[in-house]
Short mmCIF file of C-alpha atoms and ligand atoms in Angstrom, two decimals:
data_model
loop_
_atom_site.label_atom_id
_atom_site.label_comp_id
_atom_site.label_asym_id
_atom_site.label_seq_id
_atom_site.Cartn_x
_atom_site.Cartn_y
_atom_site.Cartn_z
CA MET A 243 -7.70 1.80 -67.54
CA THR A 244 -9.30 2.53 -70.99
CA THR A 245 -9.97 -0.84 -73.30
CA GLU A 246 -8.93 1.37 -76.25
CA ALA A 247 -5.51 3.23 -75.08
CA SER A 248 -4.50 3.60 -78.74
CA LEU A 249 -7.70 6.45 -78.97
CA VAL A 250 -5.78 8.64 -75.88
CA ARG A 251 -4.03 11.58 -77.30
CA GLU A 252 -0.56 11.96 -75.45
CA TYR A 253 -0.03 15.96 -74.76
CA GLN A 254 3.17 18.11 -75.27
CA GLN A 255 4.56 20.84 -72.86
CA TYR A 256 3.93 24.29 -74.93
CA ILE A 257 8.08 26.27 -74.26
CA ASN A 258 9.10 29.31 -77.26
CA GLY A 259 6.38 28.49 -78.73
CA GLU A 260 6.72 24.57 -79.41
CA TRP A 261 5.45 21.68 -78.46
CA THR A 262 7.77 19.61 -76.62
CA VAL A 263 8.13 16.41 -74.48
CA GLY A 264 10.90 17.56 -72.41
CA SER A 265 11.83 15.07 -69.89
CA GLY A 266 10.93 12.86 -72.08
CA ARG A 267 7.81 10.55 -69.38
CA LEU A 268 4.46 11.26 -69.58
CA PHE A 269 1.88 10.40 -66.59
CA ASP A 270 -2.30 9.23 -66.88
CA ASP A 271 -4.04 12.21 -66.59
CA LEU A 272 -7.37 10.55 -65.02
CA ASP A 273 -10.94 11.06 -65.54
CA PRO A 274 -12.90 11.02 -61.97
CA TYR A 275 -16.38 9.45 -63.00
CA ARG A 276 -14.66 6.58 -64.49
CA ALA A 277 -10.74 6.59 -63.59
CA ALA A 278 -9.97 6.15 -67.28
CA VAL A 279 -7.46 7.87 -68.75
CA VAL A 280 -8.07 10.99 -70.24
CA ALA A 281 -4.55 11.77 -71.61
CA ARG A 282 -1.22 11.43 -71.55
CA VAL A 283 0.62 14.40 -70.26
CA PRO A 284 3.96 15.57 -70.19
CA ALA A 285 5.80 15.28 -66.61
CA GLY A 286 7.91 18.14 -66.76
CA ASN A 287 10.46 18.48 -64.17
CA ARG A 288 12.53 21.79 -63.28
CA ALA A 289 14.60 22.35 -66.99
CA ASP A 290 11.80 22.68 -68.21
CA ALA A 291 10.68 24.73 -65.73
CA ALA A 292 13.93 26.05 -66.52
CA ARG A 293 13.34 26.46 -70.31
CA ALA A 294 10.04 27.93 -69.92
CA VAL A 295 10.93 30.80 -68.26
CA ASP A 296 14.14 31.60 -70.48
CA ALA A 297 11.88 31.76 -73.72
CA ALA A 298 8.84 33.51 -70.87
CA ALA A 299 12.41 36.69 -70.44
CA ALA A 300 13.27 36.89 -73.81
CA ALA A 301 10.00 37.67 -74.69
CA PHE A 302 9.48 40.59 -72.71
CA PRO A 303 10.55 43.31 -74.43
CA ARG A 304 9.28 42.71 -77.35
CA TRP A 305 5.81 42.22 -75.67
CA ALA A 306 5.70 45.17 -74.16
CA ASP A 307 5.73 47.33 -76.55
CA VAL A 308 2.92 45.60 -78.97
CA PRO A 309 0.95 48.23 -79.88
CA PRO A 310 -2.33 47.67 -78.18
CA ALA A 311 -3.95 47.37 -81.74
CA GLU A 312 -2.07 44.23 -82.11
CA LYS A 313 -2.88 42.35 -78.70
CA GLN A 314 -6.96 42.82 -79.28
CA THR A 315 -6.52 41.46 -82.37
CA LEU A 316 -5.20 38.54 -80.73
CA PHE A 317 -7.08 38.68 -77.53
CA LEU A 318 -10.32 38.96 -79.69
CA ARG A 319 -9.18 35.57 -82.40
CA ALA A 320 -8.53 33.95 -78.89
CA ALA A 321 -12.34 34.26 -77.96
CA ASP A 322 -13.03 32.98 -81.76
CA ILE A 323 -11.24 29.96 -80.78
CA VAL A 324 -12.66 29.35 -77.32
CA GLU A 325 -15.83 29.81 -78.64
CA ARG A 326 -15.32 27.34 -82.16
CA ARG A 327 -14.01 24.84 -79.70
CA ARG A 328 -16.84 24.91 -77.01
CA ASP A 329 -18.63 21.29 -77.02
CA GLU A 330 -14.88 19.93 -77.48
CA ILE A 331 -13.23 21.63 -74.52
CA ILE A 332 -17.01 21.36 -72.46
CA ALA A 333 -16.56 17.14 -72.72
CA LEU A 334 -13.09 17.11 -72.14
CA LEU A 335 -13.48 19.72 -69.04
CA ALA A 336 -16.52 16.53 -68.29
CA ALA A 337 -13.71 14.21 -68.75
CA GLU A 338 -11.19 15.62 -66.85
CA THR A 339 -12.29 17.23 -64.11
CA GLY A 340 -15.91 15.73 -63.79
CA CYS A 341 -17.84 19.16 -64.59
CA ALA A 342 -21.54 19.42 -65.53
CA ALA A 343 -23.02 20.87 -67.93
CA GLY A 344 -24.09 24.14 -65.92
CA PHE A 345 -20.74 24.39 -64.81
CA ALA A 346 -18.69 23.83 -68.02
CA GLY A 347 -20.72 26.46 -70.04
CA PHE A 348 -20.61 28.90 -67.32
CA GLN A 349 -17.05 28.88 -67.64
CA LEU A 350 -16.75 29.06 -71.93
CA LEU A 351 -19.03 32.12 -71.43
CA THR A 352 -17.01 33.49 -68.42
CA SER A 353 -13.62 32.98 -70.57
CA VAL A 354 -14.76 34.09 -74.12
CA ARG A 355 -16.22 37.39 -72.13
CA LEU A 356 -12.56 37.73 -69.78
CA LEU A 357 -10.29 37.48 -73.50
CA ARG A 358 -13.47 39.68 -75.14
CA GLN A 359 -12.75 42.83 -72.71
CA ALA A 360 -9.14 42.02 -71.47
CA SER A 361 -8.42 43.12 -75.24
CA ASN A 362 -8.97 46.76 -75.09
CA TRP A 363 -6.95 46.40 -71.62
CA ALA A 364 -3.85 47.68 -73.40
CA TYR A 365 -5.92 50.64 -73.63
CA LEU A 366 -6.60 51.16 -70.46
CA PRO A 367 -4.52 54.62 -69.15
CA ALA A 368 -1.40 53.89 -68.34
CA GLY A 369 -0.64 56.08 -65.67
CA GLU A 370 -0.67 59.91 -64.44
CA VAL A 371 0.14 62.81 -64.95
CA ILE A 372 1.29 64.38 -61.25
CA ARG A 373 2.20 68.21 -60.35
CA SER A 374 5.54 68.48 -58.85
CA ASP A 375 6.82 71.46 -56.83
CA ILE A 376 9.38 71.75 -58.49
CA PRO A 377 9.54 74.76 -61.41
CA GLY A 378 10.05 73.41 -64.42
CA THR A 379 9.41 69.60 -63.37
CA PHE A 380 7.04 68.03 -65.65
CA ALA A 381 6.57 64.62 -63.02
CA LEU A 382 4.80 60.70 -64.75
CA ALA A 383 3.43 57.89 -62.05
CA LEU A 384 3.48 55.33 -65.05
CA ARG A 385 2.53 51.68 -65.14
CA ARG A 386 4.65 49.17 -67.26
CA PRO A 387 4.17 45.36 -67.29
CA LEU A 388 6.57 43.74 -64.30
CA GLY A 389 8.33 40.73 -66.57
CA VAL A 390 7.50 36.84 -66.67
CA VAL A 391 4.36 35.91 -64.39
CA ALA A 392 4.82 32.29 -63.16
CA GLY A 393 1.31 31.34 -63.52
CA ILE A 394 0.33 28.30 -61.31
CA SER A 395 -3.64 27.11 -61.71
CA PRO A 396 -5.73 24.99 -60.18
CA TRP A 397 -8.50 21.85 -61.33
CA ASN A 398 -12.05 23.18 -59.71
CA GLY A 399 -12.38 25.67 -62.61
CA ALA A 400 -10.19 24.69 -64.81
CA GLN A 401 -10.78 26.39 -67.74
CA VAL A 402 -12.22 29.92 -66.59
CA LEU A 403 -9.51 30.03 -64.10
CA ALA A 404 -6.85 29.07 -66.35
CA TRP A 405 -7.69 31.53 -68.33
CA ARG A 406 -7.54 34.24 -65.92
CA THR A 407 -4.02 33.01 -64.58
CA VAL A 408 -2.98 34.03 -68.29
CA VAL A 409 -4.96 36.62 -69.64
CA ASN A 410 -4.93 39.10 -66.82
CA PRO A 411 -0.90 39.24 -66.66
CA LEU A 412 -0.65 39.09 -70.60
CA ALA A 413 -3.28 41.75 -70.93
CA PHE A 414 -1.13 44.31 -68.98
CA GLY A 415 2.16 43.28 -71.40
CA ASN A 416 4.07 40.88 -68.60
CA THR A 417 4.83 37.33 -70.54
CA VAL A 418 3.49 34.00 -68.43
CA VAL A 419 4.66 30.53 -67.88
CA LEU A 420 1.86 28.48 -65.95
CA LYS A 421 2.32 24.98 -64.44
CA PRO A 422 -1.56 24.38 -64.40
CA SER A 423 -2.77 21.75 -61.78
CA GLU A 424 -2.09 17.82 -61.99
CA GLN A 425 -5.80 16.71 -62.40
CA ALA A 426 -6.60 19.63 -65.43
CA PRO A 427 -3.35 19.46 -67.10
CA VAL A 428 -4.70 19.70 -70.20
CA SER A 429 -8.29 21.90 -69.43
CA ALA A 430 -6.41 24.34 -67.22
CA GLY A 431 -3.11 24.64 -69.23
CA LEU A 432 -2.14 22.68 -72.61
CA LEU A 433 -5.62 23.74 -74.20
CA VAL A 434 -4.57 26.75 -73.67
CA ALA A 435 -1.29 27.29 -74.74
CA GLU A 436 -3.35 25.61 -77.99
CA VAL A 437 -5.40 28.80 -78.38
CA LEU A 438 -3.28 31.22 -78.23
CA ASP A 439 -1.09 29.79 -80.42
CA GLU A 440 -3.49 29.54 -83.08
CA ALA A 441 -4.67 32.92 -81.94
CA GLY A 442 -1.30 34.02 -83.31
CA PHE A 443 0.36 35.11 -79.85
CA PRO A 444 4.68 35.30 -80.23
CA PRO A 445 6.83 32.19 -79.18
CA GLY A 446 7.36 32.70 -75.22
CA VAL A 447 4.87 35.38 -74.56
CA LEU A 448 2.55 31.89 -73.03
CA ASN A 449 4.59 28.78 -72.27
CA VAL A 450 3.14 26.03 -70.02
CA VAL A 451 5.48 23.35 -68.25
CA THR A 452 2.90 20.09 -66.96
CA HIS A 453 4.14 17.83 -64.19
CA ALA A 454 2.91 14.25 -62.36
CA PRO A 455 0.54 13.81 -59.22
CA GLY A 456 3.16 15.24 -56.04
CA GLU A 457 6.23 17.20 -58.50
CA ALA A 458 4.80 20.93 -58.55
CA VAL A 459 7.44 21.49 -55.87
CA PRO A 460 11.19 22.09 -58.44
CA ILE A 461 9.00 23.04 -60.64
CA ALA A 462 8.02 25.81 -58.03
CA ASP A 463 11.83 25.90 -56.68
CA GLU A 464 12.30 27.83 -60.72
CA PHE A 465 9.81 29.91 -60.61
CA PHE A 466 11.58 31.33 -57.07
CA ASP A 467 14.90 31.51 -57.79
CA ARG A 468 14.37 32.76 -61.63
CA PRO A 469 15.87 36.89 -60.64
CA GLU A 470 13.08 37.14 -64.46
CA VAL A 471 10.24 35.90 -62.81
CA ARG A 472 8.53 39.03 -60.94
CA CYS A 473 5.52 37.22 -59.42
CA ILE A 474 3.73 34.47 -58.44
CA ASN A 475 -0.27 34.55 -59.96
CA PHE A 476 -1.71 31.71 -57.54
CA THR A 477 -5.70 30.49 -57.55
CA GLY A 478 -5.92 27.57 -54.79
CA SER A 479 -6.30 26.67 -51.72
CA SER A 480 -5.17 28.36 -48.69
CA ALA A 481 -3.06 25.51 -47.34
CA THR A 482 -0.47 25.82 -50.62
CA GLY A 483 -1.31 29.82 -50.69
CA ARG A 484 0.64 30.23 -47.73
CA ILE A 485 3.77 28.25 -48.35
CA LEU A 486 3.26 29.93 -51.60
CA ALA A 487 3.28 33.80 -50.11
CA GLU A 488 6.19 32.42 -47.57
CA ARG A 489 8.22 31.48 -50.35
CA ALA A 490 7.65 34.52 -52.34
CA GLY A 491 8.37 36.61 -48.73
CA ARG A 492 12.53 35.39 -48.50
CA ALA A 493 12.62 36.10 -52.66
CA LEU A 494 10.87 39.77 -52.20
CA LYS A 495 8.32 38.50 -55.27
CA ARG A 496 5.12 39.61 -55.31
CA CYS A 497 2.40 37.36 -55.33
CA VAL A 498 -1.89 37.25 -55.95
CA LEU A 499 -3.69 34.84 -54.29
CA GLU A 500 -6.99 33.66 -55.00
CA LEU A 501 -7.48 31.07 -51.97
CA GLY A 502 -10.40 29.15 -50.91
CA GLY A 503 -13.06 30.52 -48.20
CA TYR A 504 -15.63 29.52 -46.31
CA ASN A 505 -18.78 31.86 -47.18
CA PRO A 506 -21.33 32.89 -45.53
CA LEU A 507 -24.99 32.51 -46.60
CA ILE A 508 -27.48 35.04 -44.65
CA VAL A 509 -31.07 34.48 -45.08
CA LEU A 510 -32.84 37.03 -43.10
CA ALA A 511 -37.05 36.71 -41.99
CA ASP A 512 -38.44 38.68 -44.99
CA ALA A 513 -36.41 36.76 -47.61
CA ASP A 514 -38.65 35.67 -50.90
CA LEU A 515 -38.18 31.55 -49.55
CA ASP A 516 -39.16 29.78 -52.90
CA TYR A 517 -36.10 32.19 -54.24
CA ALA A 518 -34.58 31.74 -51.17
CA VAL A 519 -34.35 28.25 -51.39
CA GLU A 520 -32.94 28.16 -54.74
CA ALA A 521 -30.40 30.39 -54.89
CA ALA A 522 -28.58 28.30 -51.07
CA ALA A 523 -28.87 25.37 -53.34
CA PHE A 524 -26.90 25.99 -56.22
CA ALA A 525 -25.03 27.97 -53.55
CA ALA A 526 -23.50 25.10 -51.99
CA PHE A 527 -24.23 22.93 -54.20
CA PHE A 528 -22.21 23.97 -57.68
CA HIS A 529 -19.85 21.85 -59.09
CA SER A 530 -20.70 19.31 -56.36
CA GLY A 531 -19.55 22.46 -53.44
CA GLN A 532 -15.61 22.49 -55.36
CA ILE A 533 -15.45 25.80 -55.83
CA CYS A 534 -13.76 28.88 -54.13
CA MET A 535 -17.13 30.52 -53.61
CA ASN A 536 -19.59 28.00 -52.29
CA ALA A 537 -21.62 28.70 -49.38
CA ARG A 538 -20.46 26.57 -47.02
CA LYS A 539 -22.89 28.09 -44.24
CA VAL A 540 -26.10 29.10 -44.34
CA LEU A 541 -27.18 31.15 -40.92
CA VAL A 542 -31.22 31.50 -41.16
CA GLU A 543 -33.24 34.26 -38.80
CA ARG A 544 -35.17 31.69 -36.62
CA PRO A 545 -38.57 32.72 -37.59
CA VAL A 546 -38.02 30.97 -41.12
CA TYR A 547 -35.29 28.46 -39.93
CA ASP A 548 -37.88 25.19 -40.19
CA THR A 549 -39.35 25.91 -42.69
CA PHE A 550 -36.04 26.62 -44.47
CA VAL A 551 -33.97 23.93 -44.28
CA ASP A 552 -36.61 21.44 -43.97
CA ARG A 553 -36.97 23.23 -47.99
CA LEU A 554 -33.32 23.00 -48.73
CA ALA A 555 -33.11 19.50 -47.48
CA ALA A 556 -35.39 18.25 -49.87
CA ARG A 557 -34.48 19.76 -52.92
CA ALA A 558 -31.06 19.04 -52.09
CA GLY A 559 -31.92 14.73 -52.05
CA ALA A 560 -33.51 15.38 -55.29
CA LEU A 561 -30.57 16.71 -57.52
CA PRO A 562 -29.07 14.05 -59.94
CA SER A 563 -25.34 12.54 -59.33
CA GLY A 564 -23.64 10.47 -61.65
CA ASP A 565 -22.02 10.78 -64.65
CA PRO A 566 -21.09 15.01 -65.65
CA ALA A 567 -20.96 13.93 -69.55
CA ASP A 568 -24.86 13.47 -68.48
CA PRO A 569 -26.83 16.84 -69.82
CA ARG A 570 -29.18 15.90 -66.50
CA THR A 571 -26.44 15.56 -64.01
CA LEU A 572 -25.79 18.20 -61.41
CA ILE A 573 -23.62 16.42 -58.89
CA GLY A 574 -20.45 15.76 -60.52
CA PRO A 575 -17.92 13.67 -59.41
CA LEU A 576 -15.39 14.79 -56.35
CA ILE A 577 -12.35 15.15 -58.35
CA THR A 578 -9.75 12.47 -57.05
CA PRO A 579 -10.64 9.84 -54.33
CA ALA A 580 -8.66 11.02 -52.29
CA ALA A 581 -10.66 14.00 -52.01
CA LEU A 582 -14.02 12.14 -51.79
CA ASP A 583 -12.45 10.52 -48.41
CA ARG A 584 -11.41 14.66 -46.56
CA VAL A 585 -15.58 15.16 -47.58
CA ALA A 586 -17.07 12.08 -46.27
CA ARG A 587 -14.09 12.83 -43.57
CA ASP A 588 -15.64 16.09 -42.74
CA VAL A 589 -19.12 14.49 -42.36
CA ASP A 590 -18.43 11.61 -39.72
CA GLU A 591 -16.04 13.61 -37.45
CA ALA A 592 -18.86 16.46 -37.38
CA VAL A 593 -21.84 13.14 -37.16
CA ALA A 594 -19.45 12.06 -34.60
CA ALA A 595 -19.59 15.33 -32.77
CA GLY A 596 -23.30 15.41 -32.58
CA ALA A 597 -23.76 17.29 -35.64
CA ARG A 598 -27.17 15.86 -37.48
CA VAL A 599 -27.47 15.20 -40.70
CA LEU A 600 -30.71 16.52 -42.45
CA VAL A 601 -29.97 14.97 -45.49
CA GLY A 602 -26.97 12.98 -47.73
CA GLY A 603 -23.96 12.01 -45.60
CA THR A 604 -23.11 9.49 -47.86
CA ALA A 605 -21.23 8.89 -50.89
CA ASP A 606 -23.17 7.93 -53.78
CA GLY A 607 -19.68 5.89 -56.04
CA PRO A 608 -17.25 9.06 -56.82
CA CYS A 609 -19.98 11.43 -56.36
CA TYR A 610 -20.71 13.25 -52.26
CA ARG A 611 -24.65 13.04 -52.40
CA PRO A 612 -25.64 16.80 -51.23
CA THR A 613 -25.01 16.95 -47.66
CA ILE A 614 -26.98 20.00 -44.84
CA LEU A 615 -26.02 19.39 -41.36
CA ALA A 616 -28.21 21.01 -38.21
CA ASP A 617 -25.84 21.30 -34.60
CA VAL A 618 -22.36 21.25 -35.93
CA PRO A 619 -20.56 21.66 -32.66
CA ALA A 620 -18.13 24.54 -32.77
CA GLY A 621 -14.86 21.98 -32.40
CA ALA A 622 -15.36 19.94 -35.76
CA ARG A 623 -13.26 20.58 -38.32
CA ILE A 624 -16.74 22.01 -40.72
CA HIS A 625 -17.72 24.17 -38.31
CA SER A 626 -14.96 26.53 -39.77
CA GLU A 627 -12.94 24.74 -41.93
CA GLU A 628 -13.20 24.61 -46.46
CA THR A 629 -14.51 21.29 -47.00
CA PHE A 630 -13.82 20.96 -50.80
CA GLY A 631 -17.40 19.19 -51.15
CA PRO A 632 -20.73 19.50 -51.63
CA VAL A 633 -21.80 20.05 -47.53
CA LEU A 634 -23.82 22.74 -46.07
CA VAL A 635 -23.86 24.02 -42.09
CA ALA A 636 -26.95 25.28 -41.23
CA GLN A 637 -27.01 26.98 -38.30
CA PRO A 638 -30.31 29.60 -36.99
CA VAL A 639 -29.62 33.84 -35.70
CA ASP A 640 -31.31 35.78 -33.38
CA ASN A 641 -30.93 38.40 -35.60
CA ALA A 642 -29.07 39.73 -38.14
CA ASP A 643 -26.02 41.02 -36.13
CA GLU A 644 -26.00 37.84 -34.87
CA ALA A 645 -25.45 36.46 -38.26
CA VAL A 646 -22.53 39.21 -39.18
CA ALA A 647 -20.83 38.29 -35.97
CA ILE A 648 -20.51 34.39 -37.32
CA ALA A 649 -20.33 35.13 -40.58
CA ASN A 650 -16.82 37.31 -39.84
CA ALA A 651 -16.17 34.57 -37.10
CA THR A 652 -14.21 32.94 -39.23
CA SER A 653 -10.29 33.39 -40.97
CA TYR A 654 -11.58 33.04 -44.70
CA GLY A 655 -13.37 36.39 -45.99
CA LEU A 656 -13.87 35.40 -50.12
CA SER A 657 -18.04 36.27 -50.56
CA ALA A 658 -20.73 36.61 -49.21
CA GLY A 659 -25.13 36.31 -49.60
CA ILE A 660 -27.91 38.14 -48.54
CA LEU A 661 -31.00 37.55 -48.85
CA THR A 662 -33.50 40.15 -48.16
CA ARG A 663 -36.21 42.02 -49.61
CA ASP A 664 -34.68 45.14 -48.09
CA ASN A 665 -31.65 45.70 -50.59
CA GLN A 666 -31.48 48.63 -48.73
CA ARG A 667 -30.66 46.38 -45.11
CA GLY A 668 -29.11 44.25 -46.85
CA PHE A 669 -26.58 47.02 -47.90
CA ALA A 670 -26.14 47.79 -44.78
CA LEU A 671 -24.75 45.09 -43.75
CA ALA A 672 -22.72 43.83 -46.25
CA ARG A 673 -20.51 46.64 -45.44
CA ARG A 674 -19.50 45.31 -42.12
CA ILE A 675 -19.33 41.81 -44.28
CA ASP A 676 -15.55 40.73 -43.39
CA ALA A 677 -15.28 39.74 -47.39
CA GLY A 678 -13.92 41.32 -50.51
CA VAL A 679 -17.25 40.15 -52.85
CA VAL A 680 -21.31 40.01 -51.08
CA HIS A 681 -23.66 40.05 -52.97
CA VAL A 682 -27.31 41.35 -51.61
CA ASN A 683 -30.62 39.84 -51.98
CA ASP A 684 -28.09 36.52 -53.97
CA GLN A 685 -25.88 33.75 -53.59
CA THR A 686 -22.44 33.97 -52.64
CA ILE A 687 -20.75 33.27 -56.78
CA ALA A 688 -20.46 35.01 -59.10
CA ASP A 689 -17.75 36.11 -61.87
CA GLU A 690 -17.75 38.51 -64.23
CA PRO A 691 -14.49 39.55 -66.00
CA GLN A 692 -15.05 42.95 -65.35
CA LEU A 693 -15.26 43.11 -61.78
CA PRO A 694 -12.61 43.22 -59.01
CA LEU A 695 -13.45 39.02 -57.55
CA GLY A 696 -10.55 39.00 -54.81
CA GLY A 697 -10.49 38.05 -50.91
CA VAL A 698 -9.65 39.52 -47.71
CA LYS A 699 -8.30 37.51 -44.30
CA ASP A 700 -7.03 33.77 -45.51
CA SER A 701 -9.25 33.80 -48.55
CA GLY A 702 -5.61 35.57 -50.68
CA TRP A 703 -4.70 39.55 -51.74
CA GLY A 704 -4.72 41.14 -55.26
CA ARG A 705 -8.06 41.20 -57.24
CA SER A 706 -9.37 39.80 -60.86
CA GLY A 707 -9.69 41.45 -64.13
CA PRO A 708 -9.21 45.17 -65.18
CA HIS A 709 -8.01 46.06 -61.34
CA SER A 710 -5.57 43.35 -61.95
CA MET A 711 -3.47 46.48 -63.19
CA ALA A 712 -2.42 47.44 -60.03
CA ASP A 713 -1.15 43.55 -59.04
CA PHE A 714 0.54 43.28 -62.29
CA THR A 715 2.30 46.57 -63.17
CA GLU A 716 4.20 49.03 -60.91
CA LEU A 717 5.16 52.36 -60.69
CA GLN A 718 7.70 54.54 -62.19
CA TRP A 719 8.64 57.54 -61.52
CA ILE A 720 9.88 60.05 -64.35
CA THR A 721 10.65 63.58 -63.86
CA THR A 722 11.87 66.12 -67.44
CA ARG A 723 12.53 69.10 -65.75
CA GLU A 724 13.15 72.39 -68.42
CA GLY A 725 16.82 74.44 -67.66
CA THR A 726 19.14 73.99 -64.74
CA GLY A 727 18.50 73.88 -61.28
CA SER A 728 20.75 74.76 -58.19
CA TYR A 729 21.28 72.12 -54.89
CA PRO A 730 22.24 73.06 -51.57
CA ILE A 731 26.43 71.54 -52.25
P1 LIG B 931 -6.09 21.16 -54.45
O1 LIG B 931 -5.18 20.26 -52.89
O2 LIG B 931 -7.35 21.20 -54.05
O3 LIG B 931 -5.35 20.83 -55.15
P2 LIG B 931 -3.55 23.36 -54.62
O4 LIG B 931 -3.84 24.52 -53.94
O5 LIG B 931 -2.70 22.44 -53.57
O6 LIG B 931 -5.15 23.31 -54.52
O7 LIG B 931 -3.48 22.86 -56.10
C1 LIG B 931 -3.45 24.11 -56.29
C2 LIG B 931 -2.60 24.64 -58.00
O8 LIG B 931 -1.61 24.63 -56.71
C3 LIG B 931 -1.72 23.23 -58.29
O9 LIG B 931 -1.21 23.35 -60.01
C4 LIG B 931 -0.91 22.89 -57.46
O10 LIG B 931 0.00 21.72 -58.37
C5 LIG B 931 -0.41 23.78 -57.00
N1 LIG B 931 0.61 23.12 -56.12
C6 LIG B 931 0.10 22.69 -55.25
N2 LIG B 931 1.04 22.95 -53.77
C7 LIG B 931 1.73 23.60 -54.35
C8 LIG B 931 3.75 23.67 -54.08
N3 LIG B 931 4.12 23.36 -52.47
N4 LIG B 931 4.01 24.30 -54.69
C9 LIG B 931 3.58 25.28 -55.43
N5 LIG B 931 2.73 24.07 -56.02
C10 LIG B 931 1.68 23.52 -55.31
#
């Protein structure tokens, strides 16, 4: 507990343009590094979610018809507000999510760019004219928004992923109810509401409902039971994504899922090894391995394997861990003690089964030391499952074909990197990898608002950015016919 409890800010939920406590109960939002209380946040319930869906449904018809120029002004104002509040948001990300300065800066930059780019999406072509074979008939495939989109956002990239959850559907004319992660209710939710409120978004266009740990399901129940909610827009683990997709199937609602990954980084023998070591250290350990795009396995051609892993282990062992608010820190804490236990369990299990620790392998307070494992047996969980921490599995390969085969031998398919000086060869390999994103001569982590980030297989459905128009609109076939026709009966 903090020593100055009176300074801890109490938040309210944001429903229909108003701040409200809702159920009346508050819960403690904890700092993962110090376990101090960062904020006191409403433990919302199903009734709060119901009011939020009502508000979003009522706001929908008008928001769907707001002229593009008006939407543009609102999004651009929101971008300016995020920029103005930059330092405060970076401090909040450190306190609430353990996010060190590098990733916080990246989140801010990408969020602002997303808002600025999305300000123009209302001007994207709203459909096509398609030739009809019926004389005098003029046919259109017209894009129109779905209605209410329920967003469920995670804690790890709290800012950038909350903005993505909200901005993509809003830009195409939907209204949104956002349920942020209980680990980051402010930075993944309420802060977004503060910004859009100040920017002047009309009441009900965005609503944010928060909840205490372990109390997500009643809010999700409301989303699935309400006919006005037409789509579930989720970013989080594949396990939760599977539950939501099953429920969406039963309710015949769309779902957009950005899920986990077991992302391979391939190092070919011709790679620039200095660069490859830097790229691998970043890919494996950025944000303490708590990004869906972190590299989980590095596949290295045998002639350079020993040199590469020795140098990468030295680099990993030198990364400073500790207080995320200290600008020198590169490895912050894991989000909860339970997350730390899971990472330690997976590493210990692999070691007990014969894996070798090249570096790390232990916790350092609430942080886990950057870890590289070799000789991980196929039966160990970490051989093919995402451990959401700073742990990389290293494996030698005989050639690029073997690397591609191993890269594809997982249930996931989010991101991959191929480090080579031969871009043409890298491009040919990239096309054989089953992943939503492949970077040639680069590592696995990247996000640009205009590019279609998303996964295949267990990594999800749907794409972010302007390409999300396909996810957040329906095509309506409209015809108009000149004169009269004749029918067979
Ligand atoms: P993590 O375990 O890393 O928190 P999750 O995928 O469980 O990842 O969490 C991502 C988001 O999904 C959070 O907002 C969380 O509250 C929400 N969530 C978790 N379980 C459920 C569920 N059964 N129904 C709806 N939302 C859920």
